[in-house]
Every structure is written in C-alpha cells, then in structure tokens.
Coordinates of C-alpha atoms in Angstrom, one line a residue:
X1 CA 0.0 0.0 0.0
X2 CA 1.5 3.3 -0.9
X3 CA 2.1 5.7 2.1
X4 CA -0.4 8.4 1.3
X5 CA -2.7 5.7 1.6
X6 CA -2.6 4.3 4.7
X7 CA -2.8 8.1 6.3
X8 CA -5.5 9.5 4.5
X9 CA -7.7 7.5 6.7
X10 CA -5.9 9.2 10.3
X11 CA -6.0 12.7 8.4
X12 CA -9.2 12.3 8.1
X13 CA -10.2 11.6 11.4
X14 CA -7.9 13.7 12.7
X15 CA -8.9 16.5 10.5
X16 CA -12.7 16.5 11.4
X17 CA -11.8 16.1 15.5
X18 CA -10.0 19.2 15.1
X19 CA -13.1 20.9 13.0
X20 CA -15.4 19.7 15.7
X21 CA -13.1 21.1 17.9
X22 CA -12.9 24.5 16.6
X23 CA -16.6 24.2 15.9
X24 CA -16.3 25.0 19.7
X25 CA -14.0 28.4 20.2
X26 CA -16.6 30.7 21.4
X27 CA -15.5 34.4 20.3
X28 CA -16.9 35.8 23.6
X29 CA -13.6 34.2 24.9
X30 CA -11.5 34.9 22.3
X31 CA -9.2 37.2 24.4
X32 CA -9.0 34.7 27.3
X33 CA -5.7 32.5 28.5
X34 CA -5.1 30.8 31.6
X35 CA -2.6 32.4 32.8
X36 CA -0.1 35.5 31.9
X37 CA 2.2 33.2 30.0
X38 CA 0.0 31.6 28.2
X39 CA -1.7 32.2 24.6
X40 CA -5.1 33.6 24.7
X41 CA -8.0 31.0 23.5
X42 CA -8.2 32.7 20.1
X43 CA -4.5 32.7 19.5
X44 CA -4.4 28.8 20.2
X45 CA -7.3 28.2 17.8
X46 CA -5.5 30.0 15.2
X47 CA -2.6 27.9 15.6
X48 CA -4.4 24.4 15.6
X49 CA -6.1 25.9 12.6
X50 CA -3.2 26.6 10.9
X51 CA -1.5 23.4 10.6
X52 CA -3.8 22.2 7.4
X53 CA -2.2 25.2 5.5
X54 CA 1.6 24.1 6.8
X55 CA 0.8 20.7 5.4
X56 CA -0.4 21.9 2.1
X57 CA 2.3 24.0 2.1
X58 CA 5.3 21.3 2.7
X59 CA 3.9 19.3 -0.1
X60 CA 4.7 22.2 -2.9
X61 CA 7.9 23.0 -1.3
X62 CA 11.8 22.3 0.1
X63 CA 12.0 24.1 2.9
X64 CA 9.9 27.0 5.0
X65 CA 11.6 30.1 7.0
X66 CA 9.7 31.4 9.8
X67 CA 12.0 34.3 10.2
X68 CA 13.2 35.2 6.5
X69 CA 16.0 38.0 7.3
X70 CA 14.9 37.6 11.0
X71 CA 11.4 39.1 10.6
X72 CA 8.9 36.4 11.8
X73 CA 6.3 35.4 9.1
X74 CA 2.7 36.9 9.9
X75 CA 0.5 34.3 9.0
X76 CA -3.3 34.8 8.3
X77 CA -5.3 35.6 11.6
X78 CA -9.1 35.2 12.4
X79 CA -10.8 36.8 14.8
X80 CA -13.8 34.8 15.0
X81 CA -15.1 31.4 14.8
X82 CA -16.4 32.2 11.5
X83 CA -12.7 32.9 9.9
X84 CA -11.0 30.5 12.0
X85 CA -13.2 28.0 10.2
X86 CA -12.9 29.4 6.8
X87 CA -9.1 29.1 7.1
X88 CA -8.9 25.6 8.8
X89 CA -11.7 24.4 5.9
X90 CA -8.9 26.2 3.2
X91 CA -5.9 24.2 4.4
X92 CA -7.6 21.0 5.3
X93 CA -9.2 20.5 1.7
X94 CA -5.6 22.0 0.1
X95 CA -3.5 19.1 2.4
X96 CA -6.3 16.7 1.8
X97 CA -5.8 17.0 -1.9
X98 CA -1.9 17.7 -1.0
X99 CA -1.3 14.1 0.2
X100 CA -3.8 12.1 -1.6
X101 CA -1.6 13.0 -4.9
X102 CA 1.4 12.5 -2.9
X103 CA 4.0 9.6 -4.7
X104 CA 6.4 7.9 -1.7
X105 CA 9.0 9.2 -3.5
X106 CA 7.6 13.3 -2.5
X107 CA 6.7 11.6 1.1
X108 CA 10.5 10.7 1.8
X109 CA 12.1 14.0 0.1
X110 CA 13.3 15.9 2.7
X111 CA 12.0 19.1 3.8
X112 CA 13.6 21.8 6.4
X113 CA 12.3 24.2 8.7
X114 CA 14.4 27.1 8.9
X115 CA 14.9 30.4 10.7
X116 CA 16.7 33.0 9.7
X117 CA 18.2 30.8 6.7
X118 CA 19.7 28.8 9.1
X119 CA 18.2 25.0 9.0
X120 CA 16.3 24.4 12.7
X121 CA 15.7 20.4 11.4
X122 CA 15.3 18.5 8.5
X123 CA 13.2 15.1 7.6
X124 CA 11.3 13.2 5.3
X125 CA 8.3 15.0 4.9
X126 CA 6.3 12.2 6.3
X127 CA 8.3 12.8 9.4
X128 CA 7.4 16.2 9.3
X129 CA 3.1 15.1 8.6
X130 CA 3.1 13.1 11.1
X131 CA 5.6 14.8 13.7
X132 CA 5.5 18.6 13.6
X133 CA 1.9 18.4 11.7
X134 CA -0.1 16.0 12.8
X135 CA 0.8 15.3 16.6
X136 CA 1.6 18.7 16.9
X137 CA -2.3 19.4 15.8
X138 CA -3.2 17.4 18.3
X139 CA -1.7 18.3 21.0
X140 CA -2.5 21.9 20.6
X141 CA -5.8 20.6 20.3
X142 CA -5.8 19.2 23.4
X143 CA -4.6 22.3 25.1
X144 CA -7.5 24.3 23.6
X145 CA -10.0 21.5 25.2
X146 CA -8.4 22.2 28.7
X147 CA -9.3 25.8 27.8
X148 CA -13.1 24.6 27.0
X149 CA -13.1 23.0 30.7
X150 CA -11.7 26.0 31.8
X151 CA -14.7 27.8 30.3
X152 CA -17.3 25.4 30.7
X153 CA -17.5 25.4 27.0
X154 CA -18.5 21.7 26.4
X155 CA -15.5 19.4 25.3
X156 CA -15.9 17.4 22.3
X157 CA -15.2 13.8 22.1
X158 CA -12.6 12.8 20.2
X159 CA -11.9 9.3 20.6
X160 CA -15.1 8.0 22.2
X161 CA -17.9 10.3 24.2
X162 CA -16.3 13.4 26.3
X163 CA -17.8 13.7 30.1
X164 CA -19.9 16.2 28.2
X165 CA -21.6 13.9 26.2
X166 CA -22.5 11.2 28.0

C-alpha cells in the first residue's frame, strides 16, 4: 500500500476532531488565556487551525523560513469562529488533496524548517506530517479542550464520548 494511503484515513479523522473542535472556540472568549504566560484562546485556535495550511504548504515546497531576514512570518489571523473555520476548511481541503496525490518518493524527500536561513531540522516529509503536523495538531488541540473545561465550553469527544456527552 502506498504511504499516502494508509494516512488518508488518520487525516481524516484527525482533521474532522479538530473541525469539531474548533466548531467549539466561542468568540466571547476569544481574548481569554489561563494564565499570563500563556496564549489567549483565540490565538491557540489560530494555531491548531493553521496546521492544514503548513501541510499543504510542505507538499509544494523544500524548505519554510519562519524568520526570512529575521522578521517572523505573519501568518493569516481570524478573529472569530467564522474565519478560523474558513481558514482551517482552506488548508484541510488543500492538504487533503496535497497528500492524496502524494507519490512515496515526494513523502521521503526531505523538507527543512528554517529560521533565519539557518536549517532548525530536516526530515522526510512524512516525518514532518506526522511529527510537527499531525501530533503537533493534536496536541495543541488538546490544550484548547483544557481551555473549554476551563470555560465550561463543552469538550468534544474525540476518541469515544467526552464527560460532556454522555
């Protein structure tokens, strides 16, 4: 079976956990965070719903700088559930179509994260899906479900019936 194959089925799933989950962000607690060193709730859901558009992106290219001449990249913020969805729906049909294309041969070309030119890692972007995309995703997700509890914004279930859904 080729390697695109056997993930589609965990992207997937994974992909519509994390819609459900951002289904969730209310934007009445957009600017909250649980404490002064952490990220508000709206700036984690921007970053779980970025990670789509990262894959898609890693599939059409070598490399990524997130500081090109030391200037941090600005990606694309929402500011409400609305636009977070529109953008997570934008990179999770792009990498959806990204990997189902995707040869063995792409998935094992290596692929760098850089800052600053200067390489931070590099892997076979499968190692990069399912490393810095994927479980990262997901555990990011997870942080923004302790900020539900937090909330008492209902958690969904992700692998089997929350304690809100039973």
């Amino acid at each position: 079976m080729p390697m695109n194959q056997a993930l589609l089925g965990e992207w997937d799933h994974e992909m519509g956990n994390t819609r459900k989950t951002l289904e969730r962000v209310p934007d009445a607690k957009w600017d909250w965070k649980p404490h002064t060193k952490s990220g508000t709730m709206g700036w984690m859901a921007n970053h779980v719903a970025m990670f789509p558009n990262w894959a898609a992106d890693m599939f059409t290219s070598e490399s990524f700088d997130i500081a090109p001449g030391g200037k941090p990249v600005e990606f694309p913020t929402a500011h409400n559930r609305k636009e977070l969805l529109a953008i997570f729906d934008r990179g999770a049909a792009a990498s959806r179509a990204a990997l189902e294309k995707a040869s063995d041969a792409e998935l094992m070309k290596t692929w760098a994260l850089l800052q600053n030119g200067e390489p931070m890692f590099s892997m076979p972007r499968v190692a990069i899906l399912r490393g810095m995309i994927m479980n990262h995703m997901i555990h990011h997700r997870a942080e923004l479900c302790v900020y539900f509890r937090l909330n008492d914004v209902p958690v969904p279930g992700l692998y089997g019936p929350s304690a809100d859904e039973k």
